[in-house]
Short mmCIF file of C-alpha atoms in Angstrom, two decimals:
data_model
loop_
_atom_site.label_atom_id
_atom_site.label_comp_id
_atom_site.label_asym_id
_atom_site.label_seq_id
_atom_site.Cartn_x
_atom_site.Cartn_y
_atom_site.Cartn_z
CA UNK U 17 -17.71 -0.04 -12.53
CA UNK U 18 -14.97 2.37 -11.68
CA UNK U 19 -11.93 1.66 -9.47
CA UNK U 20 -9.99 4.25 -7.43
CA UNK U 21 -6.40 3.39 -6.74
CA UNK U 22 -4.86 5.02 -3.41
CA UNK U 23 -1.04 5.45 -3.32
CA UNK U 24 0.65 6.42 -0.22
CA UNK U 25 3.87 8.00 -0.75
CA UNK U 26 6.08 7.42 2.37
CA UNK U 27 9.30 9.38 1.86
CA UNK U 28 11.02 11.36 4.41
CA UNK U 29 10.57 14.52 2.49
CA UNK U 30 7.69 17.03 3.00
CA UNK U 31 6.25 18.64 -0.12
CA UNK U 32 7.10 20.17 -2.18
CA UNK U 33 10.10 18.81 -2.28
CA UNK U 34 11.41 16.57 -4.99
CA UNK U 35 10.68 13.19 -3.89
CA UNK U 36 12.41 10.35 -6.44
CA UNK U 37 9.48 7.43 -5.02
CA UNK U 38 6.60 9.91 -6.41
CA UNK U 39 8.38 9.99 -9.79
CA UNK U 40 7.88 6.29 -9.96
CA UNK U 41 4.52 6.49 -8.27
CA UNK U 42 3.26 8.64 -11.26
CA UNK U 43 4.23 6.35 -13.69
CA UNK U 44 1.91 4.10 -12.54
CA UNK U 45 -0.87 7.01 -12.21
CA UNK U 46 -0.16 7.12 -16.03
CA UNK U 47 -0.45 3.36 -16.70
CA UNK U 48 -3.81 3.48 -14.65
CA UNK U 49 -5.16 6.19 -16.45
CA UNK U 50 -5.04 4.47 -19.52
CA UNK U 51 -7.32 1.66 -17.91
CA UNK U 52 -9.42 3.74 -16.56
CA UNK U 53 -8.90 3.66 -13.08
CA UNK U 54 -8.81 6.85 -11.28
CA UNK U 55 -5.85 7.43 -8.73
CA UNK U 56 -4.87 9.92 -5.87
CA UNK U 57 -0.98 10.67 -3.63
CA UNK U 58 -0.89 11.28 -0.41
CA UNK U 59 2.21 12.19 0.96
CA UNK U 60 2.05 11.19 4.64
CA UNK U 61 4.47 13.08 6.15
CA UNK U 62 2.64 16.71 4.87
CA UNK U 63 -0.03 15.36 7.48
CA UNK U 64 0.17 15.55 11.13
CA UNK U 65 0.25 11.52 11.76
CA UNK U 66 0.74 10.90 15.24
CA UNK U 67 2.44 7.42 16.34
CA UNK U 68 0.11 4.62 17.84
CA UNK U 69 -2.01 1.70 17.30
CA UNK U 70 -5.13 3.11 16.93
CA UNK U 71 -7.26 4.83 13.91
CA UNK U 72 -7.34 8.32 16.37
CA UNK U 73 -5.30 8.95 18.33
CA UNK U 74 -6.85 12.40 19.58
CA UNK U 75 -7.04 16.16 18.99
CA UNK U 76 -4.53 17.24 16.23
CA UNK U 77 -4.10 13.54 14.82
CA UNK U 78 -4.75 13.33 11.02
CA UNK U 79 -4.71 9.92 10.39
CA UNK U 80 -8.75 9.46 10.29
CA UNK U 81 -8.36 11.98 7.12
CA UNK U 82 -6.41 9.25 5.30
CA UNK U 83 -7.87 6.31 6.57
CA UNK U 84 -11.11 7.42 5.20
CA UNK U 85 -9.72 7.60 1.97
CA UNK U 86 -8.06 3.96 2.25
CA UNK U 87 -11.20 2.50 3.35
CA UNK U 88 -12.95 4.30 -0.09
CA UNK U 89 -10.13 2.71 -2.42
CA UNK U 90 -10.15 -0.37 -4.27
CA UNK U 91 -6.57 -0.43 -4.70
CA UNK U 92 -4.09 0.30 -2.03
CA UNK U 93 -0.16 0.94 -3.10
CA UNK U 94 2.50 2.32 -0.65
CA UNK U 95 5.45 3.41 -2.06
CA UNK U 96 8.37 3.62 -0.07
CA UNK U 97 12.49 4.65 -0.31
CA UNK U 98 14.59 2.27 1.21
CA UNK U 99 16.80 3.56 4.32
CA UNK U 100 19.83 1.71 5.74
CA UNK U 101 18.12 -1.40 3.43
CA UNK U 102 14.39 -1.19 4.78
CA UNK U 103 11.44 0.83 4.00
CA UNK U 104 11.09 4.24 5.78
CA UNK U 105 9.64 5.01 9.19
CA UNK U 106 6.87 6.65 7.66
CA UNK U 107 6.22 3.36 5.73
CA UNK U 108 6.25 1.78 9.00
CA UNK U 109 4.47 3.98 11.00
CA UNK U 110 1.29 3.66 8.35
CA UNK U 111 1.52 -0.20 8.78
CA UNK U 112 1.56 0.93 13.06
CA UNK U 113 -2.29 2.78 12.39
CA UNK U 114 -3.48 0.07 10.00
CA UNK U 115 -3.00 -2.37 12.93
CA UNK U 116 -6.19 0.07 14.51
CA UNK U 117 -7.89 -1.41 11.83
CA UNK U 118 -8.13 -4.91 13.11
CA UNK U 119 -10.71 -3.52 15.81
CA UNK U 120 -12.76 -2.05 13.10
CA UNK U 121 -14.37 -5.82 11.85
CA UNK U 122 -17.74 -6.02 9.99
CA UNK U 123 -19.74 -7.12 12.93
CA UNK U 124 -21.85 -9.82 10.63
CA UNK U 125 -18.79 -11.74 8.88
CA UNK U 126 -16.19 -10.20 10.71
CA UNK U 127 -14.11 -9.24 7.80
CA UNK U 128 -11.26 -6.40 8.72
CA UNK U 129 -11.73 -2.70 6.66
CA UNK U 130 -9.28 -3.88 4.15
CA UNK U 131 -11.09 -6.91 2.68
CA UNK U 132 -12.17 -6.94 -0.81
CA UNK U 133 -8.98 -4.58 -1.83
CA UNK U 134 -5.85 -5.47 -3.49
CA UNK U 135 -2.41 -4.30 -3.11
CA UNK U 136 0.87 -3.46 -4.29
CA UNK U 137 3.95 -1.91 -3.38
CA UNK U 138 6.49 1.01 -5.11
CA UNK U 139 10.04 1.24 -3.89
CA UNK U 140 13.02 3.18 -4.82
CA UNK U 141 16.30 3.47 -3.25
CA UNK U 142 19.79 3.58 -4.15
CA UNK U 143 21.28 0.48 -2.27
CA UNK U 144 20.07 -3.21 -1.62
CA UNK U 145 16.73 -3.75 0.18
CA UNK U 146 14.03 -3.68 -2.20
CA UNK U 147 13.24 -7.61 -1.88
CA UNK U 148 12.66 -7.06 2.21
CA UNK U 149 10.99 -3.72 1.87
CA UNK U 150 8.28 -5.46 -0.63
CA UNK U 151 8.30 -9.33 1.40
CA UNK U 152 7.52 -6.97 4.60
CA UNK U 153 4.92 -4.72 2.95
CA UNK U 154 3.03 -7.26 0.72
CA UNK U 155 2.87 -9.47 3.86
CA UNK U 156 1.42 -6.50 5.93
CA UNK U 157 -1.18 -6.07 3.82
CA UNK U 158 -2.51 -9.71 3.28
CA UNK U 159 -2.38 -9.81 6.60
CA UNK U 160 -4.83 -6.52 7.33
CA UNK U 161 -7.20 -8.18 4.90
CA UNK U 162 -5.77 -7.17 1.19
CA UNK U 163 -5.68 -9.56 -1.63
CA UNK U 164 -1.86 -9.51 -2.90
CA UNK U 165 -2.21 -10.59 -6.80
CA UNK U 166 1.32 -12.06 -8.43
CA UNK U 167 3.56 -9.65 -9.83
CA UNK U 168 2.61 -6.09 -7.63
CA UNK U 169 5.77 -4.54 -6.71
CA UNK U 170 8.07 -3.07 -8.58
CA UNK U 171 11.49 -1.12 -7.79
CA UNK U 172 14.54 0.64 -8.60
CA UNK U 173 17.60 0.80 -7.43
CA UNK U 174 20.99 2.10 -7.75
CA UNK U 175 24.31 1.23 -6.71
CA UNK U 176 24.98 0.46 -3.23
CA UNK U 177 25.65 3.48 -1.06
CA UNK U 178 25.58 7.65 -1.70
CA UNK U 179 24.71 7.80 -5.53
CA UNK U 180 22.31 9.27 -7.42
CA UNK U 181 19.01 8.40 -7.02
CA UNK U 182 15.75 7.38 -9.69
CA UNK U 183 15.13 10.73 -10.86
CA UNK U 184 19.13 11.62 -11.51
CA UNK U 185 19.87 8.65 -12.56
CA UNK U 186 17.87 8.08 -15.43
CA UNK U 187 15.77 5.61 -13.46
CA UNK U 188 12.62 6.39 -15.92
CA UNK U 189 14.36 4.53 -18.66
CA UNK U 190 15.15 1.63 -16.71
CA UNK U 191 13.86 -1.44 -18.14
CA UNK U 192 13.20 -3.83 -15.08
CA UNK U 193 11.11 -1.18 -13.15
CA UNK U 194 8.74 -0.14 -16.36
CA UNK U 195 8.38 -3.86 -16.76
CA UNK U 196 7.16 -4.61 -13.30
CA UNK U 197 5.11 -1.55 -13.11
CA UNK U 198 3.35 -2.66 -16.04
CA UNK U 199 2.96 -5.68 -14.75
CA UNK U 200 1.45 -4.54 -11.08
CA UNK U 201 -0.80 -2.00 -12.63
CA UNK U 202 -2.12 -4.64 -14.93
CA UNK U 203 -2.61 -6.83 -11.99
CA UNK U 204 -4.17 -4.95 -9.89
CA UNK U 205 -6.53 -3.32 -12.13
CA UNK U 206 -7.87 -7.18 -12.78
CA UNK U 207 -7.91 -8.19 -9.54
CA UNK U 208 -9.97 -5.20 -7.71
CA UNK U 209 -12.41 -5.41 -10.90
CA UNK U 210 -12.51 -8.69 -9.67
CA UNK U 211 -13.29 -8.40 -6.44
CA UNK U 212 -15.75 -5.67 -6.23
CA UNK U 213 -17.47 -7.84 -8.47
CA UNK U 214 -17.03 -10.85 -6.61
CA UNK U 215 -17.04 -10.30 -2.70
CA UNK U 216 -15.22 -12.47 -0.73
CA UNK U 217 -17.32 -14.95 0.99
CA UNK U 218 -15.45 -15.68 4.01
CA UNK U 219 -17.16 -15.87 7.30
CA UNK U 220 -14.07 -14.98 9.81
CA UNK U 221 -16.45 -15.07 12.94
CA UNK U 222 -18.11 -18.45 12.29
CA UNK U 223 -14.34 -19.60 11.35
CA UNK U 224 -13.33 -18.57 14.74
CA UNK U 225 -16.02 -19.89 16.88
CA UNK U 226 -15.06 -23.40 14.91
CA UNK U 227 -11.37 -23.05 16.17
CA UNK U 228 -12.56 -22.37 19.95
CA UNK U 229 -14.18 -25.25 19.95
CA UNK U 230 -11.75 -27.03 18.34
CA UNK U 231 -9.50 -25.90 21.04
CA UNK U 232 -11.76 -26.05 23.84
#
């Protein structure tokens, strides 16, 4: 049963420039690999994303392109640099069209586009932040309907303020991050096999018609 692993790669920089979050993004396309799961970047700022709530927001807007391709995934990673000690706008912004998503409910159990996925988060950055970029992500994505498994972020970074970043810094040898990518791609490979085997049983639209009468 094959898994495909989505990573959204939210720096500020358009392609094809050098972008030190992808470098640790494609480690873990490597570590994948060897499991067999199959994994593809997207860059989201080398697509025209407009702002907003929705999953279209009209003529010119390519969001639908990637939300397609999140909705195909069985794994769902955003990476992310961290900027004045949170994760980037564009980081943000995806989390701002996911919300679109909520609307989007399997009419029989009610169950949001992003159930019966798992996911992780990649950070990078060269001052403090990397604990509230991955709390705030990791929450977001539960939250949409993800499965967070233990152990599914993992960061690097540098000494607080201008310094150099992963790439300049040696950041591949660094032996924190290639543990906890290990350990996330691990995770996450077990857990999606694990739930596209197992679907999630959870009947959201009986639960809620319990609480409204519980509340009536």
């Amino acid at each position: 049963m094959g898994l495909k692993a989505l990573f959204l790669n939210c720096t500020l920089k358009r392609s094809p420039e050098i972008s030190n979050t992808r470098a640790l993004i494609d480690k873990a396309v490597r570590l994948f690999e060897e499991l067999g799961v199959e994994s593809e970047i997207i860059r989201v700022v080398d697509y025209n994303v407009k702002f907003g709530v929705t999953s279209d927001e009209g003529e010119g807007d390519e969001w639908p392109l990637i939300l397609e391709k999140i909705k195909a995934c069985d794994i769902l990673v955003i990476g992310s640099p961290i900027w004045f000690g949170v994760r980037s706008s564009v980081a943000q912004m995806v989390f701002e069209r996911l919300d679109g998503t909520y609307g989007e409910y399997d009419k029989e159990t009610g169950q949001f586009p992003l159930y019966g996925k798992v996911g992780g988060v990649v950070i990078t950055g060269n001052e403090d932040g990397a604990h509230d970029v991955a709390a705030n992500t990791l929450f977001n994505l539960t939250h949409l309907g993800c499965t967070v498994p233990p152990n599914v972020d993992s960061y690097w970074v540098g000494d607080a303020g201008p310094g150099p970043s992963y790439i300049a810094a040696g950041g591949e040898k660094h032996l924190y991050t290639n543990k906890t990518v290990r350990y996330m791609v691990n995770n996450l490979a077990f857990f999606a096999k694990l739930l596209k085997e197992n679907h999630i049983p959870t009947n959201i639209n009986k639960l809620y018609e319990d609480a409204l009468k519980e509340s009536e």
